[in-house]
Short mmCIF file of C-alpha atoms and ligand atoms in Angstrom, two decimals:
data_model
loop_
_atom_site.label_atom_id
_atom_site.label_comp_id
_atom_site.label_asym_id
_atom_site.label_seq_id
_atom_site.Cartn_x
_atom_site.Cartn_y
_atom_site.Cartn_z
CA MET A 1455 12.47 2.35 -34.32
CA SER A 1456 13.24 4.92 -31.62
CA THR A 1457 16.74 6.20 -30.91
CA LYS A 1458 16.43 4.60 -27.47
CA ASN A 1459 15.82 1.20 -28.99
CA GLU A 1460 18.74 1.60 -31.34
CA SER A 1461 21.06 2.50 -28.50
CA THR A 1462 19.70 -0.43 -26.46
CA LEU A 1463 20.39 -2.79 -29.34
CA ASP A 1464 23.86 -1.35 -29.64
CA ILE A 1465 24.59 -2.01 -25.97
CA LEU A 1466 23.26 -5.56 -26.21
CA ARG A 1467 25.21 -6.46 -29.35
CA GLY A 1468 27.53 -9.37 -28.52
CA VAL A 1469 26.07 -9.90 -25.03
CA PRO A 1470 25.17 -13.59 -24.67
CA THR A 1471 21.67 -14.49 -23.47
CA GLY A 1472 22.01 -18.27 -23.07
CA VAL A 1473 23.14 -20.55 -20.29
CA PHE A 1474 26.91 -21.12 -20.21
CA ILE A 1475 27.79 -24.72 -19.40
CA ASN A 1476 31.09 -26.53 -19.94
CA GLY A 1477 32.45 -23.75 -22.13
CA GLY A 1478 29.43 -23.61 -24.45
CA TRP A 1479 26.46 -21.30 -24.86
CA ARG A 1480 23.02 -22.74 -25.43
CA ASP A 1481 19.32 -22.26 -24.77
CA ALA A 1482 17.73 -23.53 -21.58
CA GLU A 1483 16.75 -27.20 -21.66
CA THR A 1484 13.09 -26.23 -22.20
CA ASN A 1485 13.94 -23.29 -24.53
CA ALA A 1486 12.14 -21.08 -22.01
CA THR A 1487 13.25 -17.47 -21.52
CA PHE A 1488 12.52 -14.67 -19.06
CA GLN A 1489 12.52 -10.94 -19.59
CA VAL A 1490 15.00 -8.37 -18.35
CA HIS A 1491 13.80 -4.77 -17.94
CA ASP A 1492 15.28 -1.28 -17.97
CA PRO A 1493 14.29 0.23 -14.59
CA ALA A 1494 14.49 3.74 -16.05
CA THR A 1495 11.59 2.99 -18.41
CA GLY A 1496 10.09 -0.31 -17.30
CA GLN A 1497 10.54 -1.59 -20.87
CA THR A 1498 11.80 -5.06 -21.74
CA ILE A 1499 15.37 -5.03 -23.02
CA ALA A 1500 16.21 -8.72 -23.43
CA ASP A 1501 14.92 -12.28 -23.25
CA VAL A 1502 17.35 -14.50 -21.41
CA ALA A 1503 17.50 -18.31 -21.21
CA ASP A 1504 15.57 -19.53 -18.19
CA ALA A 1505 17.72 -22.34 -16.78
CA THR A 1506 15.96 -25.38 -15.33
CA PRO A 1507 17.00 -27.80 -12.56
CA ALA A 1508 18.30 -30.14 -15.29
CA ASP A 1509 20.52 -27.32 -16.62
CA GLY A 1510 21.70 -26.77 -13.06
CA LEU A 1511 22.77 -30.37 -12.62
CA GLU A 1512 24.53 -30.32 -15.97
CA ALA A 1513 26.47 -27.25 -14.83
CA LEU A 1514 27.45 -29.01 -11.61
CA ASP A 1515 28.51 -32.11 -13.60
CA ALA A 1516 30.75 -29.87 -15.72
CA SER A 1517 32.34 -28.16 -12.73
CA VAL A 1518 32.90 -31.48 -10.94
CA ALA A 1519 34.50 -32.95 -14.08
CA ALA A 1520 36.80 -29.91 -14.45
CA GLN A 1521 37.79 -29.66 -10.77
CA LYS A 1522 40.74 -32.06 -10.62
CA GLY A 1523 42.50 -30.78 -13.73
CA TRP A 1524 41.87 -27.17 -12.76
CA ALA A 1525 43.26 -27.65 -9.25
CA ALA A 1526 46.41 -29.11 -10.79
CA THR A 1527 47.15 -26.06 -12.99
CA ALA A 1528 50.17 -23.95 -12.17
CA PRO A 1529 49.33 -20.99 -9.92
CA ARG A 1530 51.25 -18.80 -12.35
CA ASP A 1531 48.93 -19.88 -15.19
CA ARG A 1532 45.83 -19.07 -13.14
CA ALA A 1533 47.39 -15.74 -12.18
CA GLU A 1534 48.13 -14.85 -15.82
CA LEU A 1535 44.58 -15.75 -16.78
CA LEU A 1536 43.13 -13.48 -14.10
CA ARG A 1537 45.45 -10.70 -15.17
CA ALA A 1538 44.32 -11.12 -18.79
CA ALA A 1539 40.70 -11.02 -17.59
CA PHE A 1540 41.42 -7.78 -15.70
CA ASP A 1541 42.89 -6.21 -18.85
CA ALA A 1542 39.97 -7.43 -20.96
CA VAL A 1543 37.30 -6.08 -18.59
CA ILE A 1544 39.07 -2.73 -18.31
CA ALA A 1545 39.40 -2.56 -22.11
CA ARG A 1546 35.62 -3.03 -22.29
CA THR A 1547 34.78 -0.54 -19.54
CA ASP A 1548 32.31 1.35 -21.71
CA ASP A 1549 30.49 -1.86 -22.72
CA PHE A 1550 30.17 -3.13 -19.16
CA ALA A 1551 29.17 0.29 -17.84
CA ALA A 1552 26.48 0.85 -20.47
CA LEU A 1553 25.10 -2.64 -19.88
CA MET A 1554 24.94 -2.20 -16.10
CA THR A 1555 23.24 1.16 -16.46
CA LEU A 1556 20.74 -0.40 -18.84
CA GLU A 1557 19.76 -3.39 -16.71
CA MET A 1558 20.28 -1.95 -13.23
CA GLY A 1559 19.76 1.79 -13.59
CA LYS A 1560 22.81 3.32 -11.92
CA PRO A 1561 24.24 6.47 -13.56
CA LEU A 1562 26.99 5.80 -16.12
CA ALA A 1563 29.71 7.41 -14.00
CA GLU A 1564 28.87 5.04 -11.14
CA ALA A 1565 28.73 2.10 -13.52
CA ARG A 1566 32.23 2.97 -14.73
CA GLY A 1567 33.30 3.14 -11.09
CA GLU A 1568 31.91 -0.35 -10.57
CA VAL A 1569 33.83 -1.65 -13.59
CA ALA A 1570 37.06 -0.33 -12.06
CA TYR A 1571 36.15 -1.78 -8.65
CA GLY A 1572 34.88 -5.11 -10.02
CA ALA A 1573 37.85 -5.59 -12.35
CA GLU A 1574 40.25 -4.88 -9.51
CA PHE A 1575 39.24 -8.18 -7.84
CA LEU A 1576 40.57 -9.95 -10.94
CA ARG A 1577 43.91 -8.13 -10.63
CA TRP A 1578 44.12 -8.40 -6.84
CA PHE A 1579 43.52 -12.15 -6.86
CA SER A 1580 45.83 -12.68 -9.82
CA GLU A 1581 48.50 -11.35 -7.45
CA GLU A 1582 47.31 -13.57 -4.57
CA THR A 1583 47.27 -16.74 -6.71
CA VAL A 1584 51.04 -17.18 -6.49
CA ARG A 1585 51.14 -16.48 -2.72
CA ILE A 1586 49.13 -19.48 -1.51
CA SER A 1587 51.46 -21.06 1.01
CA GLY A 1588 51.69 -23.45 3.93
CA ARG A 1589 54.18 -24.29 6.67
CA TYR A 1590 56.47 -27.03 7.90
CA ALA A 1591 57.19 -27.25 11.61
CA THR A 1592 58.61 -29.48 14.29
CA ALA A 1593 55.99 -30.54 16.84
CA PRO A 1594 56.61 -29.58 20.52
CA ASP A 1595 57.79 -33.13 21.26
CA GLY A 1596 60.69 -32.56 18.87
CA LYS A 1597 59.83 -35.62 16.87
CA THR A 1598 56.76 -35.43 14.65
CA ARG A 1599 56.90 -33.01 11.75
CA LEU A 1600 53.82 -30.94 10.90
CA LEU A 1601 53.14 -30.12 7.28
CA VAL A 1602 50.25 -27.73 6.68
CA HIS A 1603 49.14 -26.89 3.18
CA LYS A 1604 46.18 -25.43 1.34
CA ARG A 1605 43.91 -27.21 -1.10
CA PRO A 1606 41.12 -25.75 -3.22
CA VAL A 1607 37.74 -26.29 -1.56
CA GLY A 1608 36.25 -27.81 -4.72
CA PRO A 1609 33.18 -27.05 -6.84
CA CYS A 1610 31.39 -23.89 -5.69
CA LEU A 1611 27.96 -22.35 -6.17
CA PHE A 1612 27.62 -18.57 -6.24
CA ILE A 1613 24.33 -16.70 -5.87
CA THR A 1614 24.56 -12.95 -6.45
CA PRO A 1615 22.28 -9.90 -6.10
CA TRP A 1616 21.27 -7.27 -8.65
CA ASN A 1617 22.72 -4.13 -7.06
CA PHE A 1618 26.38 -4.55 -8.13
CA PRO A 1619 26.05 -6.94 -11.08
CA LEU A 1620 29.76 -7.00 -11.96
CA ALA A 1621 31.55 -6.55 -8.63
CA MET A 1622 29.47 -9.09 -6.71
CA ALA A 1623 30.39 -11.65 -9.38
CA THR A 1624 34.13 -10.90 -9.62
CA ARG A 1625 34.45 -10.75 -5.82
CA LYS A 1626 33.63 -14.49 -5.81
CA ILE A 1627 34.85 -15.68 -9.21
CA ALA A 1628 38.34 -14.17 -8.94
CA PRO A 1629 39.39 -15.77 -5.61
CA ALA A 1630 37.83 -19.08 -6.66
CA ILE A 1631 39.87 -19.08 -9.89
CA ALA A 1632 42.95 -18.10 -7.89
CA ALA A 1633 42.46 -20.95 -5.42
CA GLY A 1634 41.85 -23.55 -8.14
CA CYS A 1635 38.11 -24.06 -7.61
CA THR A 1636 35.52 -24.62 -10.32
CA MET A 1637 32.17 -22.84 -10.02
CA THR A 1638 28.60 -22.27 -11.10
CA ILE A 1639 27.06 -18.83 -10.72
CA LYS A 1640 23.39 -17.91 -10.60
CA PRO A 1641 23.08 -14.16 -11.16
CA ALA A 1642 20.04 -12.17 -10.03
CA LYS A 1643 17.14 -12.48 -12.48
CA LEU A 1644 16.82 -8.67 -12.61
CA THR A 1645 20.41 -8.21 -13.88
CA PRO A 1646 21.79 -11.38 -15.49
CA LEU A 1647 23.33 -9.72 -18.58
CA THR A 1648 26.47 -8.32 -16.93
CA THR A 1649 27.43 -11.75 -15.56
CA LEU A 1650 26.82 -13.28 -18.98
CA LEU A 1651 29.12 -10.71 -20.61
CA LEU A 1652 31.73 -11.39 -17.92
CA ALA A 1653 31.56 -15.13 -18.67
CA HIS A 1654 32.03 -14.34 -22.36
CA VAL A 1655 35.16 -12.30 -21.55
CA LEU A 1656 36.56 -15.02 -19.26
CA ASP A 1657 35.93 -17.58 -22.00
CA GLU A 1658 37.72 -15.36 -24.53
CA VAL A 1659 40.82 -15.03 -22.36
CA GLY A 1660 41.05 -18.82 -22.09
CA LEU A 1661 39.27 -20.05 -18.96
CA PRO A 1662 38.98 -23.82 -19.54
CA PRO A 1663 35.53 -25.37 -20.11
CA GLY A 1664 33.62 -26.26 -16.95
CA VAL A 1665 35.62 -23.98 -14.62
CA LEU A 1666 32.86 -21.35 -14.77
CA ASN A 1667 29.23 -22.11 -15.58
CA VAL A 1668 26.42 -19.53 -15.57
CA LEU A 1669 22.75 -20.23 -14.89
CA PRO A 1670 20.42 -17.29 -15.44
CA THR A 1671 17.00 -18.32 -14.19
CA SER A 1672 13.71 -16.95 -12.95
CA ASN A 1673 13.42 -19.91 -10.61
CA ALA A 1674 16.29 -19.51 -8.17
CA GLU A 1675 15.24 -22.00 -5.54
CA ALA A 1676 14.32 -24.81 -7.96
CA VAL A 1677 17.64 -24.53 -9.78
CA THR A 1678 20.02 -23.98 -6.85
CA GLY A 1679 18.27 -26.28 -4.33
CA PRO A 1680 19.37 -29.55 -5.96
CA LEU A 1681 22.94 -28.26 -6.23
CA ILE A 1682 23.06 -27.34 -2.55
CA ALA A 1683 21.73 -30.80 -1.71
CA ASP A 1684 24.28 -32.52 -3.97
CA PRO A 1685 27.25 -33.94 -2.01
CA ARG A 1686 29.61 -33.09 -4.89
CA LEU A 1687 29.15 -29.36 -4.20
CA ARG A 1688 31.67 -28.15 -1.61
CA LYS A 1689 30.95 -24.48 -1.12
CA LEU A 1690 28.15 -21.95 -1.32
CA SER A 1691 28.92 -18.25 -1.47
CA PHE A 1692 25.85 -16.04 -1.31
CA THR A 1693 25.38 -12.29 -1.45
CA GLY A 1694 21.88 -11.04 -0.84
CA SER A 1695 19.28 -10.47 1.83
CA THR A 1696 19.59 -11.84 5.35
CA ASP A 1697 16.25 -13.70 5.05
CA ILE A 1698 17.33 -15.71 2.01
CA GLY A 1699 20.80 -16.16 3.52
CA LYS A 1700 19.31 -17.79 6.61
CA ARG A 1701 17.30 -20.19 4.46
CA LEU A 1702 20.36 -21.11 2.42
CA LEU A 1703 22.39 -21.64 5.60
CA ALA A 1704 19.72 -24.05 6.86
CA ASP A 1705 19.79 -25.92 3.53
CA SER A 1706 23.60 -25.99 3.58
CA ALA A 1707 23.60 -27.51 7.05
CA GLN A 1708 22.21 -30.75 5.62
CA SER A 1709 25.54 -31.53 3.99
CA VAL A 1710 27.71 -29.30 6.22
CA LEU A 1711 28.53 -27.22 3.16
CA ARG A 1712 31.15 -24.52 3.57
CA THR A 1713 29.44 -21.16 3.24
CA SER A 1714 30.24 -17.48 2.84
CA MET A 1715 27.33 -15.15 3.50
CA GLU A 1716 27.41 -11.48 2.53
CA LEU A 1717 24.03 -10.32 3.81
CA GLY A 1718 22.08 -7.18 4.61
CA GLY A 1719 23.22 -4.09 6.50
CA ASN A 1720 21.80 -1.23 8.52
CA ALA A 1721 24.84 1.03 8.67
CA PRO A 1722 25.03 3.79 11.28
CA PHE A 1723 26.68 7.06 10.23
CA VAL A 1724 27.78 8.82 13.41
CA VAL A 1725 28.75 12.51 13.43
CA PHE A 1726 30.44 13.76 16.62
CA ALA A 1727 30.43 17.35 17.85
CA ASP A 1728 34.10 17.81 16.85
CA ALA A 1729 33.50 16.75 13.22
CA ASP A 1730 33.92 19.00 10.20
CA VAL A 1731 30.25 19.33 9.23
CA ASP A 1732 30.89 19.96 5.54
CA ALA A 1733 33.16 16.92 5.33
CA ALA A 1734 30.49 14.89 7.14
CA VAL A 1735 27.81 16.02 4.67
CA ALA A 1736 30.08 15.13 1.73
CA GLY A 1737 30.75 11.72 3.31
CA ALA A 1738 27.05 11.24 3.97
CA MET A 1739 26.24 11.90 0.32
CA THR A 1740 28.60 9.11 -0.73
CA ALA A 1741 27.57 6.71 2.03
CA LYS A 1742 23.88 7.28 1.31
CA MET A 1743 23.55 8.03 -2.38
CA ARG A 1744 26.06 5.65 -4.01
CA ASN A 1745 23.97 3.27 -6.10
CA MET A 1746 20.79 5.30 -5.23
CA GLY A 1747 21.07 3.94 -1.70
CA GLU A 1748 20.74 0.38 -3.01
CA ALA A 1749 23.88 -0.89 -1.32
CA CYS A 1750 24.39 -3.19 1.65
CA THR A 1751 26.95 -0.61 2.82
CA ALA A 1752 24.55 2.32 2.46
CA ALA A 1753 24.29 4.54 5.54
CA ASN A 1754 20.84 3.80 6.90
CA ARG A 1755 20.81 5.74 10.19
CA PHE A 1756 22.39 9.17 10.65
CA ILE A 1757 23.22 9.54 14.33
CA VAL A 1758 24.31 13.14 14.87
CA HIS A 1759 25.40 15.04 17.99
CA ARG A 1760 22.61 17.33 19.12
CA SER A 1761 24.83 20.45 18.86
CA LEU A 1762 25.16 20.17 15.07
CA ALA A 1763 22.19 18.02 14.08
CA THR A 1764 20.12 20.87 12.62
CA GLU A 1765 23.07 22.24 10.60
CA PHE A 1766 23.99 18.76 9.35
CA ALA A 1767 20.42 17.78 8.41
CA THR A 1768 19.72 21.11 6.69
CA LYS A 1769 22.93 21.00 4.64
CA LEU A 1770 22.32 17.35 3.75
CA ALA A 1771 18.74 18.12 2.66
CA ASP A 1772 19.92 21.09 0.55
CA THR A 1773 22.55 18.96 -1.19
CA MET A 1774 20.11 16.07 -1.75
CA ALA A 1775 17.47 18.42 -3.18
CA LYS A 1776 19.90 19.65 -5.85
CA LEU A 1777 20.65 16.19 -7.28
CA THR A 1778 19.64 15.52 -10.88
CA LEU A 1779 17.46 12.45 -11.35
CA GLY A 1780 16.94 10.62 -14.62
CA PRO A 1781 17.89 7.64 -16.76
CA GLY A 1782 21.47 6.74 -15.89
CA ASN A 1783 22.69 7.02 -19.48
CA GLU A 1784 21.73 10.73 -19.74
CA THR A 1785 24.43 13.35 -19.33
CA GLY A 1786 24.46 15.07 -15.94
CA VAL A 1787 22.25 12.49 -14.21
CA GLU A 1788 23.40 11.82 -10.64
CA VAL A 1789 20.59 9.57 -9.39
CA GLY A 1790 18.99 6.77 -11.37
CA PRO A 1791 15.78 4.82 -10.76
CA LEU A 1792 15.27 2.16 -8.11
CA ILE A 1793 15.34 -1.39 -9.39
CA ASP A 1794 11.60 -2.05 -9.56
CA GLN A 1795 8.14 -1.04 -8.39
CA GLN A 1796 8.23 -3.34 -5.37
CA SER A 1797 11.46 -1.77 -4.09
CA ARG A 1798 10.10 1.73 -4.59
CA ASP A 1799 6.88 0.84 -2.73
CA LYS A 1800 8.92 -0.53 0.18
CA VAL A 1801 10.99 2.68 0.39
CA HIS A 1802 7.85 4.80 0.40
CA GLU A 1803 6.20 2.60 3.01
CA LEU A 1804 9.16 3.14 5.39
CA VAL A 1805 9.09 6.91 4.78
CA GLU A 1806 5.34 7.05 5.47
CA ASP A 1807 5.77 4.99 8.63
CA ALA A 1808 8.41 7.44 9.91
CA ARG A 1809 6.26 10.43 8.95
CA ARG A 1810 3.26 8.99 10.84
CA ALA A 1811 5.51 8.35 13.84
CA GLY A 1812 6.40 12.06 13.95
CA ALA A 1813 9.47 12.52 11.71
CA THR A 1814 9.82 15.76 9.72
CA VAL A 1815 10.44 15.45 5.97
CA LEU A 1816 13.13 18.03 5.11
CA THR A 1817 13.21 17.10 1.42
CA GLY A 1818 11.73 14.41 -0.84
CA GLY A 1819 9.36 11.85 0.60
CA HIS A 1820 7.64 10.98 -2.67
CA GLN A 1821 8.08 9.09 -5.90
CA LEU A 1822 8.53 10.91 -9.21
CA ASP A 1823 5.66 11.27 -11.63
CA ARG A 1824 7.43 9.85 -14.69
CA ASP A 1825 8.24 6.49 -16.29
CA GLY A 1826 10.65 4.27 -14.39
CA TYR A 1827 10.99 3.67 -10.66
CA PHE A 1828 12.35 7.01 -9.45
CA TYR A 1829 12.16 8.14 -5.82
CA ALA A 1830 13.10 11.63 -4.65
CA PRO A 1831 16.21 11.86 -2.43
CA THR A 1832 14.78 12.23 1.06
CA VAL A 1833 15.96 13.51 4.44
CA LEU A 1834 13.91 12.75 7.56
CA PHE A 1835 14.61 14.67 10.77
CA ASP A 1836 13.81 13.80 14.40
CA VAL A 1837 12.92 10.23 13.56
CA PRO A 1838 11.51 8.42 16.64
CA GLU A 1839 13.57 5.44 17.82
CA ASP A 1840 10.74 2.98 17.16
CA ALA A 1841 10.25 3.94 13.48
CA ARG A 1842 10.66 0.94 11.16
CA ILE A 1843 13.19 2.81 9.01
CA LEU A 1844 15.74 2.63 11.85
CA ARG A 1845 15.38 -1.18 12.03
CA GLU A 1846 14.91 -2.24 8.39
CA GLU A 1847 17.30 -1.83 5.49
CA VAL A 1848 15.70 0.97 3.42
CA PHE A 1849 17.65 0.24 0.20
CA GLY A 1850 16.80 3.62 -1.29
CA PRO A 1851 17.76 7.32 -1.24
CA VAL A 1852 16.40 8.09 2.23
CA ALA A 1853 18.45 9.51 5.12
CA PRO A 1854 16.82 9.39 8.58
CA VAL A 1855 18.55 11.66 11.11
CA ILE A 1856 18.44 11.10 14.88
CA THR A 1857 20.43 12.78 17.64
CA PHE A 1858 22.60 11.80 20.62
CA GLU A 1859 24.06 13.53 23.69
CA ASP A 1860 27.28 11.63 24.47
CA GLU A 1861 29.59 8.92 23.12
CA ALA A 1862 27.97 6.14 25.16
CA GLU A 1863 24.57 6.97 23.69
CA ALA A 1864 26.01 7.13 20.15
CA ILE A 1865 27.52 3.66 20.59
CA ARG A 1866 24.27 2.29 22.03
CA LEU A 1867 22.25 3.66 19.11
CA ALA A 1868 24.79 2.50 16.49
CA ASN A 1869 24.82 -1.04 17.88
CA ASP A 1870 21.04 -1.20 18.29
CA THR A 1871 20.49 -3.45 15.25
CA GLU A 1872 20.75 -7.12 14.40
CA TYR A 1873 23.04 -6.17 11.51
CA GLY A 1874 26.78 -5.46 11.68
CA LEU A 1875 28.23 -4.85 8.24
CA VAL A 1876 29.73 -1.37 8.30
CA ALA A 1877 29.66 1.83 10.34
CA TYR A 1878 30.83 5.33 9.44
CA VAL A 1879 32.15 7.80 11.99
CA PHE A 1880 33.07 11.46 11.56
CA THR A 1881 35.30 12.82 14.31
CA ARG A 1882 38.69 14.49 14.68
CA ASP A 1883 39.49 12.71 17.94
CA THR A 1884 42.02 9.90 17.39
CA ALA A 1885 41.55 8.26 20.79
CA ARG A 1886 37.79 8.15 20.18
CA THR A 1887 38.42 6.57 16.77
CA LEU A 1888 40.35 3.76 18.45
CA ARG A 1889 37.69 3.29 21.15
CA LEU A 1890 34.96 3.07 18.52
CA SER A 1891 36.94 0.57 16.45
CA GLU A 1892 36.65 -1.68 19.51
CA GLU A 1893 33.12 -0.79 20.65
CA LEU A 1894 31.13 -0.75 17.41
CA GLU A 1895 29.72 -4.17 16.48
CA THR A 1896 30.60 -4.17 12.81
CA GLY A 1897 32.81 -5.96 10.30
CA MET A 1898 34.01 -2.69 8.76
CA LEU A 1899 34.41 0.87 9.96
CA GLY A 1900 34.99 4.04 7.93
CA ILE A 1901 36.58 7.00 9.72
CA ASN A 1902 35.89 10.34 8.04
CA VAL A 1903 35.09 8.53 4.76
CA GLY A 1904 31.80 7.61 3.11
CA VAL A 1905 32.98 4.48 1.33
CA VAL A 1906 35.10 1.57 2.60
CA SER A 1907 34.85 -0.99 -0.23
CA ASN A 1908 38.32 -1.86 -1.47
CA PRO A 1909 39.47 -5.08 -3.19
CA ALA A 1910 42.62 -5.06 -1.04
CA ALA A 1911 40.57 -5.08 2.19
CA PRO A 1912 38.48 -7.82 3.85
CA PHE A 1913 34.82 -7.02 3.15
CA GLY A 1914 32.21 -8.65 5.37
CA GLY A 1915 30.00 -8.39 8.40
CA VAL A 1916 29.28 -9.65 11.89
CA LYS A 1917 25.93 -10.47 13.55
CA GLN A 1918 23.23 -11.03 10.93
CA SER A 1919 25.25 -9.32 8.19
CA GLY A 1920 27.02 -12.53 7.41
CA LEU A 1921 29.93 -14.93 7.63
CA GLY A 1922 33.28 -14.80 5.87
CA ARG A 1923 35.24 -12.11 4.08
CA GLU A 1924 35.66 -11.16 0.44
CA GLY A 1925 38.73 -9.35 -0.88
CA GLY A 1926 42.02 -8.68 0.86
CA ILE A 1927 44.48 -11.41 1.72
CA GLU A 1928 41.59 -13.00 3.64
CA GLY A 1929 39.37 -13.40 0.56
CA ILE A 1930 41.19 -16.37 -0.95
CA GLU A 1931 40.96 -18.34 2.31
CA GLU A 1932 37.23 -18.76 1.70
CA TYR A 1933 38.17 -21.02 -1.24
CA LEU A 1934 40.96 -22.99 0.44
CA ASP A 1935 40.84 -25.91 2.85
CA THR A 1936 43.67 -26.33 5.33
CA ARG A 1937 45.22 -29.80 5.22
CA TYR A 1938 47.55 -31.04 7.94
CA VAL A 1939 49.92 -33.93 7.42
CA GLY A 1940 51.64 -35.51 10.45
CA ILE A 1941 55.03 -37.01 9.53
CA SER A 1942 57.00 -39.37 11.71
CA ASP A 1943 60.35 -38.31 13.19
CA PRO A 1944 62.78 -38.30 10.23
CA TYR A 1945 65.71 -39.16 12.59
CA SER A 1946 64.16 -42.19 14.26
P1 NAP B 2968 17.82 -11.43 -2.47
O1 NAP B 2968 16.38 -11.28 -2.76
O2 NAP B 2968 18.22 -12.15 -1.23
O3 NAP B 2968 18.43 -12.15 -3.75
C1 NAP B 2968 19.82 -12.40 -3.86
C2 NAP B 2968 20.03 -13.57 -4.77
O4 NAP B 2968 19.45 -14.73 -4.18
C3 NAP B 2968 19.38 -13.43 -6.15
O5 NAP B 2968 20.20 -14.04 -7.11
C4 NAP B 2968 18.09 -14.21 -5.96
O6 NAP B 2968 17.54 -14.72 -7.15
C5 NAP B 2968 18.56 -15.35 -5.11
N1 NAP B 2968 17.50 -16.02 -4.37
C6 NAP B 2968 16.35 -15.50 -3.90
N2 NAP B 2968 15.64 -16.46 -3.26
C7 NAP B 2968 16.37 -17.60 -3.34
C8 NAP B 2968 16.18 -18.94 -2.87
N3 NAP B 2968 15.09 -19.29 -2.18
N4 NAP B 2968 17.13 -19.86 -3.14
C9 NAP B 2968 18.22 -19.51 -3.84
N5 NAP B 2968 18.48 -18.27 -4.30
C10 NAP B 2968 17.56 -17.32 -4.05
O7 NAP B 2968 18.56 -10.04 -2.41
P2 NAP B 2968 18.53 -8.87 -3.48
O8 NAP B 2968 17.24 -8.15 -3.33
O9 NAP B 2968 18.90 -9.37 -4.83
O10 NAP B 2968 19.75 -7.98 -3.00
C11 NAP B 2968 19.62 -7.04 -2.00
C12 NAP B 2968 20.16 -7.58 -0.69
O11 NAP B 2968 21.51 -8.01 -0.86
C13 NAP B 2968 20.18 -6.53 0.39
O12 NAP B 2968 19.74 -7.07 1.60
C14 NAP B 2968 21.66 -6.17 0.48
O13 NAP B 2968 22.05 -5.65 1.71
C15 NAP B 2968 22.30 -7.47 0.17
N6 NAP B 2968 23.69 -7.28 -0.29
C16 NAP B 2968 24.71 -7.61 0.56
C17 NAP B 2968 26.01 -7.40 0.17
C18 NAP B 2968 27.14 -7.75 1.09
O14 NAP B 2968 28.26 -7.86 0.61
N7 NAP B 2968 26.92 -7.93 2.39
C19 NAP B 2968 26.29 -6.88 -1.08
C20 NAP B 2968 25.23 -6.54 -1.93
C21 NAP B 2968 23.93 -6.76 -1.51
P3 NAP B 2968 16.43 -13.88 -7.95
O15 NAP B 2968 17.14 -12.77 -8.55
O16 NAP B 2968 15.89 -14.84 -8.90
O17 NAP B 2968 15.41 -13.45 -6.92
#
């Protein structure tokens, strides 16, 4: 047995591979399994239970049965449970990080960063649990009294992507627990193991049976479709591509299901003439290269003032060219593999399209000749406006640079997309910062920073980047219904 296999076995020790329904682990109804791979080698690392539609309905039954009792628990008890879950995840940082690196490919340092970020949703929402409040008011006529209070939405379905296997799960699970909702989660088939370990930890800290159910499956639509169509389900929260999000919205319309949609992005990264170029390059490295560019928040279009475009692009290319690529668990590795062959082919296709359209490749532009799905960090200069890479989410380590002459043109270029998740701006002009915060069509804006994600802030997009917000004081509202009670004049 190779050292690699031994270390893989070590990482997988204690990680469940079944379906988790009503507080118990078991095989799928048909005993079927599907394989999970290490994107750094392409090798199989685990066989995971392949949930069926019958398993799905059993999970929904369990969450429906648990809903009433769970909603009636004391907020303080739910808060303490979330806090215990935060402590438990942090205590197992190395386990979660190694597992995420193994199934998703990100370098260990980034995986540890995701554990800190993902766990923070558990702590943040433990603190929000005891702050759910309402109001009591006298109506304008001076007679009727208005009582407004918040109720948990009810049983939820969560569908999550593979790029942030822990954080995309906790960003939904934590506010749902806080609000008193029960839930079923279907993790991405490429990275189900992290969610399974999280469920194990939540079970260990005392989450009651049925509150959280997990359905790994290779057949997403067949398993989640019947749940979305079931009138007992009250909420769908989805993170993934805009195409699938649109389909799920259409399905949800049949029963007017409440939905939260965290969809794709095409983030502009705008550098004004007054910016500190070195700070902008450092910010660009974070905004582009975090998670190998496989992030909905990844900067996709670098829109740089003509006066410093060459300096910016050259420095960015030099910095990108020095990055160390390799399996994420190796010391010194800064860039891991892409998730699979299909993703890597798509990245290369967009690079080739830009090259054919006249863009100059300053660095990269090719895949690596080694096992795993590695793609060289790439900078494209003078990319024509009609190149596909400026319209489509590249989801890889490729930075296309285009130029602008004045603020109006920068805003036009930044807004020239159907997406509106996040924008990044580098400038030292405060008045411009305020103007842009009003003019840019985006749910989030980073000023002189390359990362905006923060559990204490409302994460989410406008336009085709989605509906709803996760995190912040807004995040729990996605799991609460507002109930109004009209009360007759108490003095009459
Ligand atoms: P995806 O293909 O849309 O898949 C996301 C999830 O949906 C996976 O669990 C997938 O299951 C499931 N799914 C696919 N087809 C389905 C169907 N017909 N019915 C029900 N579920 C279905 O997206 P991805 O490739 O995993 O993730 C990348 C995308 O997510 C990018 O567009 C990125 O921008 C977006 N994203 C957005 C945010 C945000 O907060 N806005 C955060 C992270 C990622 P399988 O795994 O079985 O295919």
